[in-house]
PDB file of C-alpha atoms in Angstrom:
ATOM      1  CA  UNK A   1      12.900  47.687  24.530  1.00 45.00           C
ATOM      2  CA  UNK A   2      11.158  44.533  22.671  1.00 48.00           C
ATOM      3  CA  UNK A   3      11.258  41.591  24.619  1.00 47.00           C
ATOM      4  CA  UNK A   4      12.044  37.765  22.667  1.00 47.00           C
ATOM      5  CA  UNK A   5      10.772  34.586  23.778  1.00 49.00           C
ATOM      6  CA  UNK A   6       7.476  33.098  24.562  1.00 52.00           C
ATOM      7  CA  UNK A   7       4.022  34.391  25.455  1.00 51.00           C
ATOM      8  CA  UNK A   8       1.762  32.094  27.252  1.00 53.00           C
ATOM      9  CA  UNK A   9      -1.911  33.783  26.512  1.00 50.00           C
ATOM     10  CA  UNK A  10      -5.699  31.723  26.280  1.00 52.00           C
ATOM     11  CA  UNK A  11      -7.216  31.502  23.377  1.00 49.00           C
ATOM     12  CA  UNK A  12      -9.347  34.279  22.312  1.00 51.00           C
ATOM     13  CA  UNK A  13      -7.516  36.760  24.530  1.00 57.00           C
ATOM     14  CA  UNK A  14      -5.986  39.517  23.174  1.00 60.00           C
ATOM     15  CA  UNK A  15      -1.704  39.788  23.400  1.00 60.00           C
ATOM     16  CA  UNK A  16      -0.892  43.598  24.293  1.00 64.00           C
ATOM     17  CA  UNK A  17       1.839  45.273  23.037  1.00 63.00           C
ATOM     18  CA  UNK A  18       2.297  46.288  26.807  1.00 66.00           C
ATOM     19  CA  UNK A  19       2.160  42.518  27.728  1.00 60.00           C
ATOM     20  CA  UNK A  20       4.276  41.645  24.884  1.00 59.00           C
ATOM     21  CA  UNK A  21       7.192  44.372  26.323  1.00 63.00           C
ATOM     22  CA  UNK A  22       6.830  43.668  30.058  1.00 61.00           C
ATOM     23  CA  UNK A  23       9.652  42.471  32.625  1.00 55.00           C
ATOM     24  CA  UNK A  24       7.796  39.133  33.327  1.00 53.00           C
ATOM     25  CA  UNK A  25      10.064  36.590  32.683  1.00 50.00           C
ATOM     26  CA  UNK A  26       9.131  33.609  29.737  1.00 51.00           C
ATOM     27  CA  UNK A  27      11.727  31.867  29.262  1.00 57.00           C
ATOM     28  CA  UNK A  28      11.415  28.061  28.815  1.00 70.00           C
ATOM     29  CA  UNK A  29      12.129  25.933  31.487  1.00 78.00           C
ATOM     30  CA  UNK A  30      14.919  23.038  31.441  1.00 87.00           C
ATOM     31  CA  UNK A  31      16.988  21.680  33.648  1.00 89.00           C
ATOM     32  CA  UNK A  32      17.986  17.433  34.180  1.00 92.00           C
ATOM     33  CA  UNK A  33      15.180  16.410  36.470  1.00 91.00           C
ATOM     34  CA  UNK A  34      10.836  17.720  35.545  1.00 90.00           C
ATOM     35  CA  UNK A  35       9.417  20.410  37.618  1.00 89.00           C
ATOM     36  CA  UNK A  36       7.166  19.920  40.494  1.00 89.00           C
ATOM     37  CA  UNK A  37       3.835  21.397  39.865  1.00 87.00           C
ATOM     38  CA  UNK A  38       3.625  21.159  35.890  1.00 88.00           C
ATOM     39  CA  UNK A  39       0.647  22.859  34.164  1.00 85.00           C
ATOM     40  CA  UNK A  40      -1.129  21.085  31.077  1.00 86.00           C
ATOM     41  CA  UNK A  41       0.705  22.204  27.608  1.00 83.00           C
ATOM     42  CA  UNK A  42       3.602  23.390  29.701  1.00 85.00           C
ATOM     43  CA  UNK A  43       7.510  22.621  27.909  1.00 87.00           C
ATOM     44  CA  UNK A  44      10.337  21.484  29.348  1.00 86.00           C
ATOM     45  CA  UNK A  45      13.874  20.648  27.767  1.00 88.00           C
ATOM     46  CA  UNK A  46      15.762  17.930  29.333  1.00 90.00           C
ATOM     47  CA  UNK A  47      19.133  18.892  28.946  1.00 89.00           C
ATOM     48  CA  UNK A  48      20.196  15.258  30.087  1.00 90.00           C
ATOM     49  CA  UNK A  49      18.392  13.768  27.278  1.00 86.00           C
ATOM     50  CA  UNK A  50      18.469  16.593  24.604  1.00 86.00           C
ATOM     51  CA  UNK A  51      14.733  16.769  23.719  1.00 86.00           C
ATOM     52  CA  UNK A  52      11.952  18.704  24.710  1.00 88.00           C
ATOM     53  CA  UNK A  53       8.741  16.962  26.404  1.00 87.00           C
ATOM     54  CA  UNK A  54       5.177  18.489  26.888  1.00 88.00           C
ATOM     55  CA  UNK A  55       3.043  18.127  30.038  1.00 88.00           C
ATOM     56  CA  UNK A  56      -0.414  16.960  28.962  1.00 88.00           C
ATOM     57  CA  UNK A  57      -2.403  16.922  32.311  1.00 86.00           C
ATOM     58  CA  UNK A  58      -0.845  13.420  33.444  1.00 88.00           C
ATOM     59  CA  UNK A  59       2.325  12.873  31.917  1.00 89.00           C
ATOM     60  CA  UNK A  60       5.149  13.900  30.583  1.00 90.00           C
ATOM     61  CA  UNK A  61       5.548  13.144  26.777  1.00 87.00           C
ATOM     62  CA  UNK A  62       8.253  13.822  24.465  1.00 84.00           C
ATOM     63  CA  UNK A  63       7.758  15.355  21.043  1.00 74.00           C
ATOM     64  CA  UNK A  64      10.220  13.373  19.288  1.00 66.00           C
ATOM     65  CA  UNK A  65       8.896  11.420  16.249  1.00 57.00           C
ATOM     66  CA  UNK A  66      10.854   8.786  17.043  1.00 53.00           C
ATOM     67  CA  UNK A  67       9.238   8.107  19.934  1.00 49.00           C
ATOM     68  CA  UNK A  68       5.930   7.135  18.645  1.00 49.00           C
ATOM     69  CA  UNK A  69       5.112   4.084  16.991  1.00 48.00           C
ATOM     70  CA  UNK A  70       6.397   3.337  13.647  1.00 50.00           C
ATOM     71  CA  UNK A  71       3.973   2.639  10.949  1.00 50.00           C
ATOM     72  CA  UNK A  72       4.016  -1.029   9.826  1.00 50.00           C
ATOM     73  CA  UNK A  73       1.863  -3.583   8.086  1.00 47.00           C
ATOM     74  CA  UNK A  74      -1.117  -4.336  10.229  1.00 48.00           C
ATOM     75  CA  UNK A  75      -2.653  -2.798  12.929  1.00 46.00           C
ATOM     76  CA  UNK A  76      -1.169   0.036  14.521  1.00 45.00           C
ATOM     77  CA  UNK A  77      -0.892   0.705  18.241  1.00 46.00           C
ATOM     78  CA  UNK A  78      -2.635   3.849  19.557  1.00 45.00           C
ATOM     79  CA  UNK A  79      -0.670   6.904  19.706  1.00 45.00           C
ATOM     80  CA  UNK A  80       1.284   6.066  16.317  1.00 45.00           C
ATOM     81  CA  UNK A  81       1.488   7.943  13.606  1.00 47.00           C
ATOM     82  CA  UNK A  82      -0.328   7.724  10.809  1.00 46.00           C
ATOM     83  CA  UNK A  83      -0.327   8.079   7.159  1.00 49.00           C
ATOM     84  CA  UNK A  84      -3.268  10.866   5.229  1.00 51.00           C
ATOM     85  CA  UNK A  85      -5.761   8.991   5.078  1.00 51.00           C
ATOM     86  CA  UNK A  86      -5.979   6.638   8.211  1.00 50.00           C
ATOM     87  CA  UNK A  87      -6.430   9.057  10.744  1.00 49.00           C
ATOM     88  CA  UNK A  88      -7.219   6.507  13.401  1.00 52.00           C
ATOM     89  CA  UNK A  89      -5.368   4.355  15.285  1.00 50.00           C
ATOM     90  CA  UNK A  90      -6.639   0.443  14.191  1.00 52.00           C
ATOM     91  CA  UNK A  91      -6.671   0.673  10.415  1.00 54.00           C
ATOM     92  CA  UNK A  92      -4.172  -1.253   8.317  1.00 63.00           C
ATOM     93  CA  UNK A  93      -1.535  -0.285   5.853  1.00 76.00           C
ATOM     94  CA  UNK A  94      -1.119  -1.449   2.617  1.00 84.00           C
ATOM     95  CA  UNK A  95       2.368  -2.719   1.329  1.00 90.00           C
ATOM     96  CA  UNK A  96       3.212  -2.700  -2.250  1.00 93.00           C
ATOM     97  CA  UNK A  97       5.685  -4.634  -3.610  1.00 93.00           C
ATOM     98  CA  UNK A  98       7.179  -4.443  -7.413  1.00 95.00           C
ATOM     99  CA  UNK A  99       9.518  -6.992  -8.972  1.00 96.00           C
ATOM    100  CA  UNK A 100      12.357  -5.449 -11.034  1.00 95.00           C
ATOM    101  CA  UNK A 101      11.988  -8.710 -13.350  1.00 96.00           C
ATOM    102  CA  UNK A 102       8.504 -10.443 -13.583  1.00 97.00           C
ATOM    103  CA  UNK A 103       8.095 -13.858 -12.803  1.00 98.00           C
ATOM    104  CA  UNK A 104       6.160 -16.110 -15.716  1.00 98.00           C
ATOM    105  CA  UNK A 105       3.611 -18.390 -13.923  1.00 98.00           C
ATOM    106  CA  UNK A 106       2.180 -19.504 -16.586  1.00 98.00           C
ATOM    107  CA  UNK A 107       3.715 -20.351 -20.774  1.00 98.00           C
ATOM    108  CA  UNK A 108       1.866 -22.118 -22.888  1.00 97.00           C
ATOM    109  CA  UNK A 109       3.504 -22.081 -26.454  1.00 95.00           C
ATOM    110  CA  UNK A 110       0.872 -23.569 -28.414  1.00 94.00           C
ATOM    111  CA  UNK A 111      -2.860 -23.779 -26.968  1.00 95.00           C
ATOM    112  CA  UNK A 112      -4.969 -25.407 -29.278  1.00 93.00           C
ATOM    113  CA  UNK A 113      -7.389 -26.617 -26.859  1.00 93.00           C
ATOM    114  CA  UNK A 114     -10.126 -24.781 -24.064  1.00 95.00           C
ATOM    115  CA  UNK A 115      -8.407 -25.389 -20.312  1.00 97.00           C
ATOM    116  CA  UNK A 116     -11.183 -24.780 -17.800  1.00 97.00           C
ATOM    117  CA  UNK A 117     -10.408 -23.199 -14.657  1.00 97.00           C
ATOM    118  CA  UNK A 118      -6.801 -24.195 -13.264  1.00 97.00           C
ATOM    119  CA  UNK A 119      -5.293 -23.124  -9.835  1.00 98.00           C
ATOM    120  CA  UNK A 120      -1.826 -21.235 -10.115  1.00 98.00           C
ATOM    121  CA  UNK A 121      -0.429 -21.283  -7.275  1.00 98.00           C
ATOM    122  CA  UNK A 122       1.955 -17.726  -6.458  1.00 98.00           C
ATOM    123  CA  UNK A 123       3.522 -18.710  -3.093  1.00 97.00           C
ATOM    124  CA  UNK A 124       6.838 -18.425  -4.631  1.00 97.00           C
ATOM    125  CA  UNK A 125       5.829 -14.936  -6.444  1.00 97.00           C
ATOM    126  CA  UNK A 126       4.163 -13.410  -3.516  1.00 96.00           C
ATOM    127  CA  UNK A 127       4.116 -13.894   0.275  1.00 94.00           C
ATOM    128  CA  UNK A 128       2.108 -15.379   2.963  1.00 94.00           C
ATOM    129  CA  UNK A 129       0.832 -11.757   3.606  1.00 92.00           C
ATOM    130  CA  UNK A 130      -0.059 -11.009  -0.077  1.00 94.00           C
ATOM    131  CA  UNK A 131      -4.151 -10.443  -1.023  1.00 95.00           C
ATOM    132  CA  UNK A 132      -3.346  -8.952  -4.326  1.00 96.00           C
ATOM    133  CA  UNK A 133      -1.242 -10.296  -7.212  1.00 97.00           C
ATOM    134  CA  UNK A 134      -0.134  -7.350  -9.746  1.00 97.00           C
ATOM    135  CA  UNK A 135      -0.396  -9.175 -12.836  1.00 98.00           C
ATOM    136  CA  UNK A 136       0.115  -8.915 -17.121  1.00 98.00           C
ATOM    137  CA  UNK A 137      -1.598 -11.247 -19.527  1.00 98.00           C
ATOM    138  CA  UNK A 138      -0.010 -11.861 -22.795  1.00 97.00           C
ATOM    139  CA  UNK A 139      -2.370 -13.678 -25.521  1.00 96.00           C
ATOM    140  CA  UNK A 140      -0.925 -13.943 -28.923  1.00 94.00           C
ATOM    141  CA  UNK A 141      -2.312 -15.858 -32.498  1.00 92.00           C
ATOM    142  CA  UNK A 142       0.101 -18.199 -33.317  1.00 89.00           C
ATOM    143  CA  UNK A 143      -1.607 -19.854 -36.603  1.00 84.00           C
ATOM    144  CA  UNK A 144      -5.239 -18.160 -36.857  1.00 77.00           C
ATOM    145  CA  UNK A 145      -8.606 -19.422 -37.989  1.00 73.00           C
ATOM    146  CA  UNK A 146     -11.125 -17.908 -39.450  1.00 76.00           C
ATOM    147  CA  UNK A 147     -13.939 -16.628 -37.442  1.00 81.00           C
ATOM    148  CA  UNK A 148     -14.421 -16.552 -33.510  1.00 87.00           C
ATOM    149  CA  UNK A 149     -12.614 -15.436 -30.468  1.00 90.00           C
ATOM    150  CA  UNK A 150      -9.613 -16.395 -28.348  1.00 93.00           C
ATOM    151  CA  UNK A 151      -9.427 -15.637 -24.943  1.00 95.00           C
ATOM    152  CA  UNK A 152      -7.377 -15.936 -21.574  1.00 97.00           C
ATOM    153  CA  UNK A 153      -8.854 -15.232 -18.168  1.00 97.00           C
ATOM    154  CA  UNK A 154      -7.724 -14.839 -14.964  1.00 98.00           C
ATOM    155  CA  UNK A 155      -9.802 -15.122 -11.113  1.00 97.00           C
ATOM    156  CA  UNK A 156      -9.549 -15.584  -7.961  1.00 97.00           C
ATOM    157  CA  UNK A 157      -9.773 -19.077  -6.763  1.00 96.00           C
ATOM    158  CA  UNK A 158     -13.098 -19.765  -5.455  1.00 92.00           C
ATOM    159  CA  UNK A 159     -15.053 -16.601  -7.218  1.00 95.00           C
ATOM    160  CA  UNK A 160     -16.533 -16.583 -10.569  1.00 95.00           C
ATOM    161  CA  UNK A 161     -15.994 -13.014 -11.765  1.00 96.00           C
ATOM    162  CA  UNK A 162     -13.548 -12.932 -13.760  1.00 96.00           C
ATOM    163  CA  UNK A 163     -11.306 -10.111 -16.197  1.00 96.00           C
ATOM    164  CA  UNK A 164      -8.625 -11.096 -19.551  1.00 96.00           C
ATOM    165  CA  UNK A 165      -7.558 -10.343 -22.704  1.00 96.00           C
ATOM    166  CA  UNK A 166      -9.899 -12.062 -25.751  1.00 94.00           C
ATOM    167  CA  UNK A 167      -8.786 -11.419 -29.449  1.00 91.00           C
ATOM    168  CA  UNK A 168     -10.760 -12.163 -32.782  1.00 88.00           C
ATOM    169  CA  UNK A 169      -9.681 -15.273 -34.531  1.00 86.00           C
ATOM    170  CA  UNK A 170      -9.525 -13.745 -37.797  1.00 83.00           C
ATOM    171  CA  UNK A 171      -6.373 -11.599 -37.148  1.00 85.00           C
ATOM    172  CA  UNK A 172      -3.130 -11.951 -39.383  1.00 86.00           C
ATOM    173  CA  UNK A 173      -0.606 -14.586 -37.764  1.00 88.00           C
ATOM    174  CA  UNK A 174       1.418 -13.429 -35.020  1.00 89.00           C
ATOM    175  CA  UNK A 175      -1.116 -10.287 -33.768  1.00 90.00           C
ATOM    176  CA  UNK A 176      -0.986 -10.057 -30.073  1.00 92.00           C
ATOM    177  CA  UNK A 177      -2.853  -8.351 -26.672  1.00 93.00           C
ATOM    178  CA  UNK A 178      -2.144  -7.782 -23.409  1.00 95.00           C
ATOM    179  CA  UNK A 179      -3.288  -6.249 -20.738  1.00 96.00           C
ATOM    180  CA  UNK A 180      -2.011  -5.816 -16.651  1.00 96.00           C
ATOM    181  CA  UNK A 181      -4.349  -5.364 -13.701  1.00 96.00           C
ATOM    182  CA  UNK A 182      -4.919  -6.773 -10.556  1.00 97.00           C
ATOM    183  CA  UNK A 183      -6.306 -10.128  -8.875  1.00 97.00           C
ATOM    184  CA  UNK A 184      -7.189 -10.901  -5.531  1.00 96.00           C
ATOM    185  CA  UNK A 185      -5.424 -14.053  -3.841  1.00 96.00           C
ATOM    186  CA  UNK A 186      -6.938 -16.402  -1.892  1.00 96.00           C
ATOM    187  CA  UNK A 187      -5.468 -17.307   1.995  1.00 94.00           C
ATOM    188  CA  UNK A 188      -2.903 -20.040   0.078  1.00 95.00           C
ATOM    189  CA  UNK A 189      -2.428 -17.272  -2.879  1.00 96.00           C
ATOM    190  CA  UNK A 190      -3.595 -19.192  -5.298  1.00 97.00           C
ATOM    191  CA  UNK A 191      -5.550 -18.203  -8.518  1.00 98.00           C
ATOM    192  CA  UNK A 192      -7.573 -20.176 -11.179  1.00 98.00           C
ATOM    193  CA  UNK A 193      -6.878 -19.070 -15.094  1.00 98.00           C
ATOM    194  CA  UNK A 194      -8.443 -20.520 -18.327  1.00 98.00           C
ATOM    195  CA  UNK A 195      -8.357 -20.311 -21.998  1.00 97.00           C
ATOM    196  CA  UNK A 196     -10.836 -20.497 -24.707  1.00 94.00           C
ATOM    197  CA  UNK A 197      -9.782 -21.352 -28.814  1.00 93.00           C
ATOM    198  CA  UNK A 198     -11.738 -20.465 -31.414  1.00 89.00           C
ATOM    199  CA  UNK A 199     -13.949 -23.342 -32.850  1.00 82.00           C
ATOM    200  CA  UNK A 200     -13.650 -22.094 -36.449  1.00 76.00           C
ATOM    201  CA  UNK A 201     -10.328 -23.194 -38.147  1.00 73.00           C
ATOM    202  CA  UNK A 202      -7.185 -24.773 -36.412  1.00 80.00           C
ATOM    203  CA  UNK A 203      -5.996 -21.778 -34.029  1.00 86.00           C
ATOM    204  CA  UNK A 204      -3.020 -21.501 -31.858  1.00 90.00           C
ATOM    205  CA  UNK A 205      -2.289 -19.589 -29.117  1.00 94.00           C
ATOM    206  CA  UNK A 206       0.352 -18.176 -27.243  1.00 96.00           C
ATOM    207  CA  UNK A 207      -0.814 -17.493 -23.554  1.00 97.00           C
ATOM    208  CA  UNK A 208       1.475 -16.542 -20.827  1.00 98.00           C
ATOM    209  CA  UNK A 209       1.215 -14.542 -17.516  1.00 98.00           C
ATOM    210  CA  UNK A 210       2.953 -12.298 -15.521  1.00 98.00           C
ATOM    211  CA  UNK A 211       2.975 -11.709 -11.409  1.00 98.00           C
ATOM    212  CA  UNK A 212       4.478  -8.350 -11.672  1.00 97.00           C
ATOM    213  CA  UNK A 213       4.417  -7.669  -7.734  1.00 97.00           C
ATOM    214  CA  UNK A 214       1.416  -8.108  -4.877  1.00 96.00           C
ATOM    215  CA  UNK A 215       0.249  -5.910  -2.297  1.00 95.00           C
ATOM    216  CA  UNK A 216       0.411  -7.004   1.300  1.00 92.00           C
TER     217      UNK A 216
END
């Protein structure tokens, strides 16, 4: 008669079908209080507590998820679990946070002059844990000229590389670009933009940023 249950065998050994079928008892143990004697991988089910724990040479440790550390922002405690990808206990996680409606930091409505680099500050858009702004750039011609380029950049404050959006000066009235991408903030999350008119002509230009989210 086939037997149910467990069968407790090393690795690399062979599992009978005589073995398999014998008398020998392998039934889990469980009971309210942990055996004397316990053997490393061995189960027990505490029916006081309704979970099962594992023996692992020194203690006795549950196998409930819930038991472990929770994954959080920061560093994580050893023995928690951890996300594909950060297989070690130490390493951070990221946090990404979107805004359902994006905050405007920045509206100019007619730009007819070059602003050098200007701080922004986002601590109202972001958090005291944010490194990364999620942000859109809007540049649009208001009244064009006739040869050169506009442009609106954004950096972090205190680097000099830089990314934006930079149209021709000889588009049709009311043409526009944008573009959305990321920028690093610095420890007080602030940022530095500027803006560059064409020389040629009278241009105006419509500049205005987004903070979309951040990433903690």
């Amino acid at each position: 008669m086939a037997k149910s249950g467990i069968r407790h065998i090393d690795v690399g050994d062979e599992l009978t079908k005589a073995e398999w079928e014998s008398e020998q008892s392998h039934a889990l143990v469980h009971g309210n209080a942990f055996p004397a004697g316990p053997v490393e991988r061995q189960l027990f089910y505490r029916d006081d507590e309704h979970r099962w724990y594992i023996y692992n040479d020194t203690d006795w440790i549950t196998t409930d998820v819930s038991a472990h550390a929770a994954l959080t922002t920061g560093i994580h405690g050893v023995g928690a679990l951890h996300v594909a990808g950060f297989h070690a206990a130490g390493q951070a996680v990221s946090k990404v946070i979107w805004k359902d409606t994006f905050d405007v930091v920045l509206d100019l409505a007619a730009q007819t002059i070059d602003i050098d680099w200007t701080d922004i500050d986002l601590t109202a858009n972001t958090s005291p844990n944010a490194k990364i702004a999620l942000v859109r750039l809007y540049l649009r011609l208001v009244d064009g000229g006739t040869a050169g380029a506009n442009f609106l950049g954004i950096r972090k404050k205190g680097t000099t590389d830089y990314w934006g959006v930079e149209m021709t000066n000889a588009l049709p009235d009311g043409m526009a670009v944008q573009s959305a991408g990321l920028i690093g903030l610095d420890a007080g999350q602030v940022i530095e933009y500027s803006v560059t008119v064409a020389t040629a002509g009278t241009p105006s230009l419509r500049c205005i940023i987004f903070v979309m989210g951040y990433i903690e």
